GROMACS .gro file of C-alpha atoms in nm:
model
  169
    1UNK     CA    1   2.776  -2.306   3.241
    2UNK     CA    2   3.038  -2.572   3.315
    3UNK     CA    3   3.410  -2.461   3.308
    4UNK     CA    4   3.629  -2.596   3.043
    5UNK     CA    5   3.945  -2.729   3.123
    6UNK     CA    6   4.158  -2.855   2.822
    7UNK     CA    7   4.249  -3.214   2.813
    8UNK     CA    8   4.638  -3.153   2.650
    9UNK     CA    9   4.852  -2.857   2.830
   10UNK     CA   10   4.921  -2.552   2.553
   11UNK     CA   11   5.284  -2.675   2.491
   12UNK     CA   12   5.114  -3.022   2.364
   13UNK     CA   13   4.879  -2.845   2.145
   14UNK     CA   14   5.109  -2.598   1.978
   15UNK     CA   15   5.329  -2.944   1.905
   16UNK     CA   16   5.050  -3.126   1.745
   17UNK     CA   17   4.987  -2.798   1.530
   18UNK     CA   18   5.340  -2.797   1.406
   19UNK     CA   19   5.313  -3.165   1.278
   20UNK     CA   20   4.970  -3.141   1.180
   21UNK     CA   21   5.101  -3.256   0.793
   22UNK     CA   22   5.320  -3.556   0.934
   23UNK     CA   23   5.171  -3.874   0.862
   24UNK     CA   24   5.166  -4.029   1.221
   25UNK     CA   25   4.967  -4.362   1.219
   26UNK     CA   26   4.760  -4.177   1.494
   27UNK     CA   27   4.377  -4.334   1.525
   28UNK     CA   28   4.392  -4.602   1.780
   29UNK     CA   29   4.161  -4.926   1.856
   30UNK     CA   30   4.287  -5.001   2.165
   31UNK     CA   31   4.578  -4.950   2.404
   32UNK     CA   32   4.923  -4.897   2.327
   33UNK     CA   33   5.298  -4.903   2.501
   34UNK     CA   34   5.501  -4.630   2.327
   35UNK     CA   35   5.876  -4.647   2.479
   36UNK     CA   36   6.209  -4.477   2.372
   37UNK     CA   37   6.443  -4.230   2.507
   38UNK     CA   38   6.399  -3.874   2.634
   39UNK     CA   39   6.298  -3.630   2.366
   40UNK     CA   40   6.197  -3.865   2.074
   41UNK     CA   41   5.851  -3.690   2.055
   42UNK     CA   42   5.671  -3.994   2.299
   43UNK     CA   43   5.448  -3.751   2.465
   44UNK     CA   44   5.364  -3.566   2.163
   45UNK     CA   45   5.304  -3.883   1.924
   46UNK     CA   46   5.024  -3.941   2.250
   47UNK     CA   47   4.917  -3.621   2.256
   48UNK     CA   48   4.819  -3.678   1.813
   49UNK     CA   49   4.714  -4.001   1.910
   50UNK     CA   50   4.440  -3.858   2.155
   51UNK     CA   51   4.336  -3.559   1.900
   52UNK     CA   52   4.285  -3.765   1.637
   53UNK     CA   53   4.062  -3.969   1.906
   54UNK     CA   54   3.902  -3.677   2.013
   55UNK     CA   55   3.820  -3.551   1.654
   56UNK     CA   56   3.687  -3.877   1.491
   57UNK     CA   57   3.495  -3.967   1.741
   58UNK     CA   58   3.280  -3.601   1.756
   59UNK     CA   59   3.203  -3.679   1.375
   60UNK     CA   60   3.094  -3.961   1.454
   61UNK     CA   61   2.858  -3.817   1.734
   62UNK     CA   62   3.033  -3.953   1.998
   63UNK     CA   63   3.139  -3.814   2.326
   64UNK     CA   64   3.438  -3.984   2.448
   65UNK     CA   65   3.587  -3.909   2.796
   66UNK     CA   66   3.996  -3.918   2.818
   67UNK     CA   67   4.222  -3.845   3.051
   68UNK     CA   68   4.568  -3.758   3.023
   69UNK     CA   69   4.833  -3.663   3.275
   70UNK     CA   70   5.192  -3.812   3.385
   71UNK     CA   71   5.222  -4.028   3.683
   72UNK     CA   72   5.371  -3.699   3.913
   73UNK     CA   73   5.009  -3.532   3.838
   74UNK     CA   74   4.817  -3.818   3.960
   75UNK     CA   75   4.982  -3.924   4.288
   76UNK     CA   76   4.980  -3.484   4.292
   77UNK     CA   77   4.604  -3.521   4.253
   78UNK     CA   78   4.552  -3.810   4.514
   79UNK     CA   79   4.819  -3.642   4.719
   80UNK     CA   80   4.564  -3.362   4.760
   81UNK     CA   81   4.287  -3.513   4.867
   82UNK     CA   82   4.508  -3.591   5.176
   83UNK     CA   83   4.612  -3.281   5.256
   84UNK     CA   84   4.185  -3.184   5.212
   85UNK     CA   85   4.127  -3.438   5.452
   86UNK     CA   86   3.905  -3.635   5.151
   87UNK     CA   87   3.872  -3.960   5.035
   88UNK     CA   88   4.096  -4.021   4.740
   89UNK     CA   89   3.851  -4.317   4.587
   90UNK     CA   90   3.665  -4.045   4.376
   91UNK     CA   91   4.009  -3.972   4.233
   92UNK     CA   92   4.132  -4.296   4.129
   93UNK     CA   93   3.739  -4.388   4.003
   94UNK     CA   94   3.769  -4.131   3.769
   95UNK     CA   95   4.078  -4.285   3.622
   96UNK     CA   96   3.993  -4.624   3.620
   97UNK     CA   97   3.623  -4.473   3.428
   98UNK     CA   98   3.711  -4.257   3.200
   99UNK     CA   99   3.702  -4.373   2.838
  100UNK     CA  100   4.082  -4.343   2.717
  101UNK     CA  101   4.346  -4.313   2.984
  102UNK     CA  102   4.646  -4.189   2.832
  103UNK     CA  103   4.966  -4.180   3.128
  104UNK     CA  104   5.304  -4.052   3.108
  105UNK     CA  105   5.616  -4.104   3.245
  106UNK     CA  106   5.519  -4.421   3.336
  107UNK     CA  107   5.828  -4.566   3.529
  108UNK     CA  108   6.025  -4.262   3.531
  109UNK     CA  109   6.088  -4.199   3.904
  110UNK     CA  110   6.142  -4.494   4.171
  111UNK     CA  111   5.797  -4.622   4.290
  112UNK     CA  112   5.731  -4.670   4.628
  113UNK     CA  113   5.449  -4.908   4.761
  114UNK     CA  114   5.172  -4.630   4.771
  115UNK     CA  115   5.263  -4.520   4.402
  116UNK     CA  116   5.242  -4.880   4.302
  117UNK     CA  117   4.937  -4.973   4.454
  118UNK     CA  118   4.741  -4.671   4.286
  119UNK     CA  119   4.911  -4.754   3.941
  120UNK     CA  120   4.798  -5.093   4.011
  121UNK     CA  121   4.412  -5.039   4.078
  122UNK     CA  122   4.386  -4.843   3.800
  123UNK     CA  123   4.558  -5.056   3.574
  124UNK     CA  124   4.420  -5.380   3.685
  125UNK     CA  125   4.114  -5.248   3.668
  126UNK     CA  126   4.161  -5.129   3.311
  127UNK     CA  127   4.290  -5.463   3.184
  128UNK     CA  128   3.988  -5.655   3.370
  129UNK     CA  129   3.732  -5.418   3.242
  130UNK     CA  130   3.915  -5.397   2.853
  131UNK     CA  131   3.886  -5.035   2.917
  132UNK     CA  132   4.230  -4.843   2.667
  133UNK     CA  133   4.496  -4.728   2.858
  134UNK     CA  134   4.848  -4.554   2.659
  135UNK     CA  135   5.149  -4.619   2.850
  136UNK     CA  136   5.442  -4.342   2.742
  137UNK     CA  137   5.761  -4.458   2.919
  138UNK     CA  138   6.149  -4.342   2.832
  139UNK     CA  139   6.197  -4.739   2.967
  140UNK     CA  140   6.101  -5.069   2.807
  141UNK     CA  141   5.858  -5.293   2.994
  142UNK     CA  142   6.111  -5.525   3.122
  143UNK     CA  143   6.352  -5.256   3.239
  144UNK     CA  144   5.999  -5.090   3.488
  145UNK     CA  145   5.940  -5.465   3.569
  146UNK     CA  146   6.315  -5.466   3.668
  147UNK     CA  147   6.237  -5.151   3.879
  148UNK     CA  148   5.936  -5.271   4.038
  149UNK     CA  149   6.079  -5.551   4.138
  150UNK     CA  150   5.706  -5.732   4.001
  151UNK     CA  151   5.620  -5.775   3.689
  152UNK     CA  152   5.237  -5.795   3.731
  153UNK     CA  153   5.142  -5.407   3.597
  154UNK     CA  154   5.384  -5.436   3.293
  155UNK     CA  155   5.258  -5.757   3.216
  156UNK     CA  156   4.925  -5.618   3.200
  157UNK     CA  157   5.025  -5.348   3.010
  158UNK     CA  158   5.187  -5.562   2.748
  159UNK     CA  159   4.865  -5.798   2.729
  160UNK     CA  160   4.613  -5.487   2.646
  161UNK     CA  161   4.915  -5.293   2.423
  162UNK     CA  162   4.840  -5.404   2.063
  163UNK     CA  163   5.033  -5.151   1.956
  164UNK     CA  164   5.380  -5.079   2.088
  165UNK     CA  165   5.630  -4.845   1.926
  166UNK     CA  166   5.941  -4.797   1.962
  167UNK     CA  167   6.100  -4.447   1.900
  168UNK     CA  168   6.447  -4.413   1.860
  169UNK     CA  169   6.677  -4.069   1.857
   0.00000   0.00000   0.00000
């Protein structure tokens, strides 16, 4: 039998149970930019975003792979394949593949030119393939652009985001 492993961590789960009454505009078509500062429920408003994903699509009968993870656990991930002395393409396949890709803390540390060139297969890929991708960032689009010094992934991002919100404190 295959092992489980959850998709959201316990903490994001016991959040989404305590607003399980709120009426979050929560069921998605396609990708979305959600920005704001730290601790304006970002993360959580994905993590409802991805249940409510999860749910209506297994009533409708279909199975719908997601991923979801900040940007620290996927340069961890790739990081790891390193240290195992194994390629890292089965990795960043998996994230370019999988049906939803939901990514956090998107912009939240400095990027250096490895970081940047993952974020960018995967995204480009993404946006060339019309694949979903949810972007949760405490920073606006033009302030990562700023940080990048390149505006080509957060223009991508904005071209596949038709929904972008905005939470304030």
């Amino acid at each position: 039998m295959a092992q489980r492993v959850p998709v959201l961590s316990p903490r994001l789960l016991s959040e989404i149970k305590k607003h399980k009454n709120y009426s979050f505009p929560t069921h998605p078509a396609s990708s979305m930019f959600l920005t704001g500062p730290a601790g304006t429920g970002k993360t959580v408003f994905a993590a409802k975003v991805l249940h409510d994903l999860m749910e209506d699509n297994y009533i409708n009968g279909v199975f719908v792979r997601p991923q979801f993870l900040t940007i620290d656990q996927l340069t961890d991930e790739i990081r790891a394949c390193y240290d195992q002395k194994k390629s890292d393409l089965p990795v960043i396949q998996k994230y370019k593949d999988c049906d939803w890709l939901f990514l956090d803390d998107f912009g939240a540390k400095a990027t250096n030119d490895w970081v940047y060139s993952i974020l960018y297969s995967i995204i480009n890929y993404r946006y060339e393939q019309l694949k979903p991708l949810v972007v949760i960032s405490n920073l606006s689009l033009e302030e990562i652009a700023q940080n990048l010094q390149d505006e080509r992934l957060t223009r991508r991002v904005k071209e596949m985001s038709e929904v972008v919100y905005r939470f304030e404190k």
